[in-house]
PDB file of C-alpha atoms in Angstrom:
ATOM      1  CA  MET A  30      -0.118  -0.681  -0.314  1.00 34.00           C
ATOM      2  CA  ILE A  31       1.282   3.810  -0.354  1.00 38.00           C
ATOM      3  CA  GLU A  32      -1.022   4.755   1.513  1.00 42.00           C
ATOM      4  CA  CYS A  33      -0.834   4.123   5.027  1.00 32.00           C
ATOM      5  CA  GLU A  34      -4.219   3.447   7.271  1.00 38.00           C
ATOM      6  CA  GLY A  35      -5.279   6.715   8.710  1.00 38.00           C
ATOM      7  CA  GLU A  36      -2.242   8.734   6.769  1.00 44.00           C
ATOM      8  CA  ARG A  37      -3.532  12.258   4.054  1.00 50.00           C
ATOM      9  CA  LEU A  38      -0.315  12.227   2.637  1.00 64.00           C
ATOM     10  CA  ASP A  39      -0.934  15.749  -0.203  1.00 83.00           C
ATOM     11  CA  SER A  40      -0.306  14.837  -3.967  1.00 87.00           C
ATOM     12  CA  HIS A  41       3.424  15.221  -4.022  1.00 88.00           C
ATOM     13  CA  GLU A  42       3.617  12.513  -1.496  1.00 91.00           C
ATOM     14  CA  ARG A  43       2.155  10.391  -3.360  1.00 91.00           C
ATOM     15  CA  LEU A  44       3.313  10.085  -6.422  1.00 93.00           C
ATOM     16  CA  ARG A  45       6.826  10.358  -5.590  1.00 93.00           C
ATOM     17  CA  ARG A  46       6.390   6.588  -3.133  1.00 94.00           C
ATOM     18  CA  LEU A  47       4.286   5.151  -6.258  1.00 95.00           C
ATOM     19  CA  LEU A  48       7.514   6.164  -8.411  1.00 96.00           C
ATOM     20  CA  SER A  49       9.610   4.937  -5.602  1.00 96.00           C
ATOM     21  CA  ALA A  50       7.499   1.911  -5.567  1.00 96.00           C
ATOM     22  CA  ILE A  51       7.904   2.087  -9.252  1.00 96.00           C
ATOM     23  CA  ILE A  52      11.918   1.413  -8.487  1.00 96.00           C
ATOM     24  CA  ASP A  53      11.982  -0.878  -5.847  1.00 96.00           C
ATOM     25  CA  GLU A  54       8.895  -2.893  -8.151  1.00 96.00           C
ATOM     26  CA  PRO A  55       9.310  -3.010 -11.705  1.00 94.00           C
ATOM     27  CA  GLU A  56       7.274  -6.002 -12.381  1.00 96.00           C
ATOM     28  CA  ARG A  57       4.460  -3.816 -11.453  1.00 95.00           C
ATOM     29  CA  ARG A  58       4.985  -0.849 -13.172  1.00 96.00           C
ATOM     30  CA  THR A  59       2.187  -1.035 -15.406  1.00 95.00           C
ATOM     31  CA  GLU A  60      -0.265  -0.807 -12.370  1.00 95.00           C
ATOM     32  CA  LEU A  61       1.505   1.050 -10.431  1.00 94.00           C
ATOM     33  CA  SER A  62       1.942   3.827 -13.641  1.00 95.00           C
ATOM     34  CA  ASP A  63      -2.282   3.208 -14.154  1.00 94.00           C
ATOM     35  CA  GLN A  64      -2.608   3.656 -10.390  1.00 93.00           C
ATOM     36  CA  ILE A  65      -0.937   7.572 -11.368  1.00 93.00           C
ATOM     37  CA  MET A  66      -2.675   8.270 -14.590  1.00 93.00           C
ATOM     38  CA  THR A  67      -5.884   7.221 -12.860  1.00 93.00           C
ATOM     39  CA  GLU A  68      -5.526   9.170  -9.726  1.00 92.00           C
ATOM     40  CA  PHE A  69      -3.389  12.561 -11.209  1.00 93.00           C
ATOM     41  CA  THR A  70      -5.511  13.180 -14.655  1.00 94.00           C
ATOM     42  CA  ARG A  71      -7.353  15.909 -15.275  1.00 94.00           C
ATOM     43  CA  ARG A  72      -9.155  17.230 -18.759  1.00 95.00           C
ATOM     44  CA  CYS A  73      -8.713  20.586 -18.940  1.00 96.00           C
ATOM     45  CA  ALA A  74      -6.735  23.054 -20.692  1.00 97.00           C
ATOM     46  CA  VAL A  75      -3.526  25.112 -19.319  1.00 98.00           C
ATOM     47  CA  MET A  76      -1.930  29.004 -20.281  1.00 98.00           C
ATOM     48  CA  VAL A  77       1.371  29.118 -20.058  1.00 97.00           C
ATOM     49  CA  LEU A  78       2.435  33.164 -20.215  1.00 97.00           C
ATOM     50  CA  ASP A  79       5.390  34.725 -20.303  1.00 94.00           C
ATOM     51  CA  MET A  80       6.759  37.717 -19.576  1.00 90.00           C
ATOM     52  CA  SER A  81       9.184  39.764 -22.494  1.00 78.00           C
ATOM     53  CA  GLY A  82      11.973  41.568 -22.114  1.00 64.00           C
ATOM     54  CA  PHE A  83      13.116  40.933 -18.770  1.00 60.00           C
ATOM     55  CA  SER A  84      17.201  39.952 -19.280  1.00 61.00           C
ATOM     56  CA  ARG A  85      17.450  44.300 -20.528  1.00 62.00           C
ATOM     57  CA  THR A  86      15.153  45.325 -17.597  1.00 61.00           C
ATOM     58  CA  THR A  87      17.647  43.450 -15.325  1.00 62.00           C
ATOM     59  CA  GLN A  88      20.335  44.545 -16.534  1.00 65.00           C
ATOM     60  CA  VAL A  89      19.808  48.079 -16.909  1.00 67.00           C
ATOM     61  CA  HIS A  90      16.772  48.439 -14.071  1.00 65.00           C
ATOM     62  CA  GLY A  91      18.243  46.686 -11.659  1.00 71.00           C
ATOM     63  CA  VAL A  92      16.447  43.221  -9.819  1.00 77.00           C
ATOM     64  CA  VAL A  93      13.967  44.445  -7.785  1.00 83.00           C
ATOM     65  CA  SER A  94      12.040  46.258 -10.629  1.00 79.00           C
ATOM     66  CA  PHE A  95      13.096  42.974 -12.220  1.00 81.00           C
ATOM     67  CA  LEU A  96      10.794  41.165  -9.060  1.00 85.00           C
ATOM     68  CA  LEU A  97       8.537  44.157  -8.973  1.00 86.00           C
ATOM     69  CA  MET A  98       8.061  44.025 -12.739  1.00 87.00           C
ATOM     70  CA  ILE A  99       6.572  40.254 -12.597  1.00 88.00           C
ATOM     71  CA  HIS A 100       4.179  41.032  -9.147  1.00 90.00           C
ATOM     72  CA  GLN A 101       2.871  43.618 -11.028  1.00 90.00           C
ATOM     73  CA  MET A 102       2.249  41.192 -13.620  1.00 92.00           C
ATOM     74  CA  ARG A 103       0.660  38.721 -11.592  1.00 92.00           C
ATOM     75  CA  LEU A 104      -2.074  41.449  -9.916  1.00 93.00           C
ATOM     76  CA  LEU A 105      -2.832  42.118 -13.632  1.00 93.00           C
ATOM     77  CA  ALA A 106      -2.994  38.579 -14.794  1.00 95.00           C
ATOM     78  CA  VAL A 107      -4.861  36.639 -11.957  1.00 95.00           C
ATOM     79  CA  PRO A 108      -7.825  38.287 -11.745  1.00 96.00           C
ATOM     80  CA  SER A 109      -8.636  37.610 -15.407  1.00 96.00           C
ATOM     81  CA  ILE A 110      -7.816  34.242 -15.138  1.00 97.00           C
ATOM     82  CA  GLU A 111      -9.857  33.371 -11.974  1.00 97.00           C
ATOM     83  CA  VAL A 112     -13.161  35.170 -13.550  1.00 97.00           C
ATOM     84  CA  CYS A 113     -12.948  33.197 -16.402  1.00 97.00           C
ATOM     85  CA  GLY A 114     -12.848  30.259 -14.644  1.00 96.00           C
ATOM     86  CA  GLY A 115      -9.437  29.152 -14.160  1.00 97.00           C
ATOM     87  CA  THR A 116      -6.862  28.675 -12.131  1.00 96.00           C
ATOM     88  CA  LEU A 117      -3.424  29.727 -11.115  1.00 96.00           C
ATOM     89  CA  VAL A 118      -1.405  26.443  -9.762  1.00 95.00           C
ATOM     90  CA  LYS A 119       2.345  28.277  -9.765  1.00 94.00           C
ATOM     91  CA  ALA A 120       4.708  31.366 -10.789  1.00 91.00           C
ATOM     92  CA  GLU A 121       7.813  30.464 -11.094  1.00 89.00           C
ATOM     93  CA  ALA A 122      10.379  33.148 -12.578  1.00 83.00           C
ATOM     94  CA  ASP A 123       8.060  35.506 -15.890  1.00 88.00           C
ATOM     95  CA  ASN A 124       6.222  32.500 -16.103  1.00 93.00           C
ATOM     96  CA  LEU A 125       2.797  31.742 -15.251  1.00 96.00           C
ATOM     97  CA  TYR A 126       1.204  28.302 -15.470  1.00 97.00           C
ATOM     98  CA  CYS A 127      -2.230  28.363 -14.877  1.00 97.00           C
ATOM     99  CA  ILE A 128      -5.502  25.339 -15.477  1.00 97.00           C
ATOM    100  CA  PHE A 129      -8.796  26.034 -16.849  1.00 97.00           C
ATOM    101  CA  PRO A 130     -11.670  24.042 -18.055  1.00 96.00           C
ATOM    102  CA  GLU A 131     -12.077  23.909 -21.335  1.00 95.00           C
ATOM    103  CA  THR A 132      -9.738  25.414 -24.346  1.00 95.00           C
ATOM    104  CA  ALA A 133     -11.651  28.707 -24.687  1.00 95.00           C
ATOM    105  CA  ALA A 134     -12.162  29.578 -21.337  1.00 96.00           C
ATOM    106  CA  ALA A 135      -8.308  29.789 -21.205  1.00 97.00           C
ATOM    107  CA  VAL A 136      -8.008  32.119 -24.579  1.00 96.00           C
ATOM    108  CA  LYS A 137     -10.622  34.217 -23.436  1.00 96.00           C
ATOM    109  CA  ALA A 138      -8.684  35.105 -19.985  1.00 97.00           C
ATOM    110  CA  ALA A 139      -4.845  35.193 -22.570  1.00 97.00           C
ATOM    111  CA  ARG A 140      -7.323  38.226 -24.761  1.00 96.00           C
ATOM    112  CA  GLU A 141      -8.382  39.312 -21.409  1.00 97.00           C
ATOM    113  CA  ILE A 142      -3.711  40.017 -20.062  1.00 97.00           C
ATOM    114  CA  MET A 143      -3.749  41.115 -23.516  1.00 96.00           C
ATOM    115  CA  ARG A 144      -6.620  43.628 -23.125  1.00 96.00           C
ATOM    116  CA  ARG A 145      -5.513  44.633 -19.953  1.00 95.00           C
ATOM    117  CA  LEU A 146      -1.791  45.211 -20.542  1.00 94.00           C
ATOM    118  CA  GLU A 147      -1.577  47.770 -23.323  1.00 93.00           C
ATOM    119  CA  THR A 148      -4.608  49.602 -21.452  1.00 93.00           C
ATOM    120  CA  VAL A 149      -2.082  50.105 -18.301  1.00 91.00           C
ATOM    121  CA  ASN A 150       1.225  50.371 -20.662  1.00 90.00           C
ATOM    122  CA  PRO A 151       0.966  53.906 -21.267  1.00 91.00           C
ATOM    123  CA  LEU A 152       0.894  54.627 -17.425  1.00 89.00           C
ATOM    124  CA  LEU A 153       4.078  52.679 -16.608  1.00 86.00           C
ATOM    125  CA  PRO A 154       7.388  54.176 -17.712  1.00 84.00           C
ATOM    126  CA  ALA A 155       8.535  52.972 -21.597  1.00 80.00           C
ATOM    127  CA  GLY A 156      11.365  50.839 -19.359  1.00 77.00           C
ATOM    128  CA  ARG A 157       8.981  49.311 -17.136  1.00 81.00           C
ATOM    129  CA  ARG A 158       6.417  48.301 -19.415  1.00 86.00           C
ATOM    130  CA  LEU A 159       4.189  44.858 -18.867  1.00 90.00           C
ATOM    131  CA  TYR A 160       4.279  42.284 -22.209  1.00 92.00           C
ATOM    132  CA  ALA A 161       3.721  38.689 -22.270  1.00 94.00           C
ATOM    133  CA  SER A 162       3.902  36.295 -24.861  1.00 95.00           C
ATOM    134  CA  ILE A 163       0.685  33.270 -24.866  1.00 97.00           C
ATOM    135  CA  GLY A 164       0.617  29.444 -24.988  1.00 97.00           C
ATOM    136  CA  ILE A 165      -2.444  26.918 -24.495  1.00 97.00           C
ATOM    137  CA  GLY A 166      -2.764  23.708 -24.472  1.00 97.00           C
ATOM    138  CA  PHE A 167      -5.073  20.754 -24.029  1.00 97.00           C
ATOM    139  CA  GLY A 168      -5.171  17.193 -23.065  1.00 97.00           C
ATOM    140  CA  ASP A 169      -5.237  15.085 -19.962  1.00 96.00           C
ATOM    141  CA  ILE A 170      -2.176  16.336 -17.179  1.00 95.00           C
ATOM    142  CA  LEU A 171      -0.862  15.878 -14.425  1.00 95.00           C
ATOM    143  CA  LEU A 172      -2.181  16.929 -11.597  1.00 94.00           C
ATOM    144  CA  LEU A 173      -0.678  18.013  -8.283  1.00 92.00           C
ATOM    145  CA  ASP A 174      -3.291  20.016  -4.960  1.00 87.00           C
ATOM    146  CA  ASP A 175      -3.629  22.556  -7.721  1.00 82.00           C
ATOM    147  CA  GLN A 176       0.430  23.439  -7.053  1.00 88.00           C
ATOM    148  CA  ASP A 177       2.526  21.652  -9.674  1.00 93.00           C
ATOM    149  CA  LEU A 178       1.102  20.578 -13.474  1.00 94.00           C
ATOM    150  CA  PHE A 179       2.952  17.801 -15.453  1.00 95.00           C
ATOM    151  CA  GLY A 180       2.061  16.658 -19.128  1.00 95.00           C
ATOM    152  CA  ASP A 181       3.125  16.758 -23.367  1.00 95.00           C
ATOM    153  CA  GLU A 182       0.543  19.614 -23.441  1.00 97.00           C
ATOM    154  CA  VAL A 183       2.138  21.637 -20.244  1.00 97.00           C
ATOM    155  CA  ASN A 184       5.669  20.927 -22.423  1.00 95.00           C
ATOM    156  CA  LEU A 185       4.080  21.807 -25.661  1.00 95.00           C
ATOM    157  CA  ALA A 186       1.851  25.501 -24.139  1.00 97.00           C
ATOM    158  CA  SER A 187       5.458  26.078 -22.434  1.00 95.00           C
ATOM    159  CA  LYS A 188       7.104  26.250 -25.333  1.00 95.00           C
ATOM    160  CA  LEU A 189       4.687  28.215 -27.664  1.00 95.00           C
ATOM    161  CA  GLY A 190       4.695  30.859 -24.092  1.00 94.00           C
ATOM    162  CA  GLU A 191       8.330  30.876 -23.949  1.00 91.00           C
ATOM    163  CA  ASP A 192      10.069  30.526 -27.283  1.00 92.00           C
ATOM    164  CA  VAL A 193       7.670  30.408 -29.970  1.00 93.00           C
ATOM    165  CA  ALA A 194       5.287  33.502 -29.250  1.00 90.00           C
ATOM    166  CA  GLN A 195       6.079  37.146 -29.863  1.00 90.00           C
ATOM    167  CA  SER A 196       5.441  39.467 -27.318  1.00 90.00           C
ATOM    168  CA  GLY A 197       1.368  40.067 -27.392  1.00 92.00           C
ATOM    169  CA  MET A 198       0.579  36.360 -29.018  1.00 94.00           C
ATOM    170  CA  ILE A 199      -1.738  33.893 -28.647  1.00 96.00           C
ATOM    171  CA  THR A 200      -0.624  29.908 -29.447  1.00 96.00           C
ATOM    172  CA  LEU A 201      -2.418  27.081 -29.665  1.00 96.00           C
ATOM    173  CA  THR A 202      -0.891  23.577 -29.844  1.00 95.00           C
ATOM    174  CA  ASP A 203      -2.966  21.590 -32.813  1.00 93.00           C
ATOM    175  CA  SER A 204      -4.973  19.728 -29.727  1.00 95.00           C
ATOM    176  CA  ALA A 205      -6.056  23.353 -28.140  1.00 95.00           C
ATOM    177  CA  ARG A 206      -7.337  24.164 -31.500  1.00 93.00           C
ATOM    178  CA  ALA A 207      -9.068  20.822 -31.928  1.00 92.00           C
ATOM    179  CA  ALA A 208     -11.154  22.087 -29.346  1.00 92.00           C
ATOM    180  CA  LEU A 209     -11.947  25.765 -29.433  1.00 87.00           C
ATOM    181  CA  SER A 210     -14.802  25.711 -32.041  1.00 78.00           C
ATOM    182  CA  ASP A 211     -16.153  28.884 -31.289  1.00 73.00           C
ATOM    183  CA  GLU A 212     -12.514  30.692 -33.549  1.00 67.00           C
ATOM    184  CA  ALA A 213     -12.057  30.547 -37.366  1.00 63.00           C
ATOM    185  CA  PRO A 214     -10.612  27.825 -39.049  1.00 58.00           C
ATOM    186  CA  SER A 215      -6.721  29.317 -39.059  1.00 74.00           C
ATOM    187  CA  ALA A 216      -4.152  28.519 -40.803  1.00 81.00           C
ATOM    188  CA  PRO A 217      -1.333  25.995 -38.899  1.00 88.00           C
ATOM    189  CA  GLU A 218       2.131  27.909 -38.417  1.00 91.00           C
ATOM    190  CA  ARG A 219       5.578  24.816 -37.768  1.00 91.00           C
ATOM    191  CA  ALA A 220       8.405  25.889 -35.206  1.00 90.00           C
ATOM    192  CA  SER A 221      11.334  23.767 -34.685  1.00 88.00           C
ATOM    193  CA  ILE A 222      12.368  24.138 -30.658  1.00 84.00           C
ATOM    194  CA  SER A 223      15.648  22.086 -29.409  1.00 79.00           C
ATOM    195  CA  GLY A 224      15.454  19.525 -32.255  1.00 82.00           C
ATOM    196  CA  LEU A 225      11.612  18.915 -31.689  1.00 84.00           C
ATOM    197  CA  ALA A 226       9.374  20.242 -34.911  1.00 88.00           C
ATOM    198  CA  ILE A 227       5.681  22.032 -32.920  1.00 90.00           C
ATOM    199  CA  THR A 228       2.719  23.520 -35.184  1.00 91.00           C
ATOM    200  CA  TYR A 229       0.877  25.438 -33.555  1.00 93.00           C
ATOM    201  CA  HIS A 230      -1.821  28.444 -33.714  1.00 94.00           C
ATOM    202  CA  VAL A 231      -2.266  32.059 -33.273  1.00 93.00           C
ATOM    203  CA  VAL A 232      -5.877  32.961 -32.103  1.00 89.00           C
ATOM    204  CA  GLY A 233      -6.078  37.114 -32.210  1.00 76.00           C
TER     205      GLY A 233
END
């Protein structure tokens, strides 16, 4: 048994024990892998927001300005995420990782965030304006207590947000685009990152 009687483990600890069990009992790998997928899998949309221009900001204005801009972005983005039914799962450096019940909700939140940035930026000093690029995926992900998330669509959304999308751009994986029924069809675009070929779609 992974969970002892009377012992309540958080998702991270339960996952750690299941993975350790696979190492200790390799003959149970299929059974334990299925248990992990059953216990932690959630089908949803994932949105990864990446902020732009931080290396330059840190060099010119220092780390406090860097941290201040990250804080401002979170204050601006989280209300848009929540009002669209999303949850901010984690924030790492200048990235926000969020989940939504469906792709349409993630796209709506992304558009609202971009709109708010356009409204706020004219009021900020030129060197401290906030810019973002966003990648959105959809599919089965492993979600740990709404605090961490893993999966192919998470990785793809992250690569789109960080490496493919330009500032102000909202990009979708193939799976996210397929789950979005109320958008006009968009021509797929392709990119290669670290040897990985990615097909993606841009929404306005």
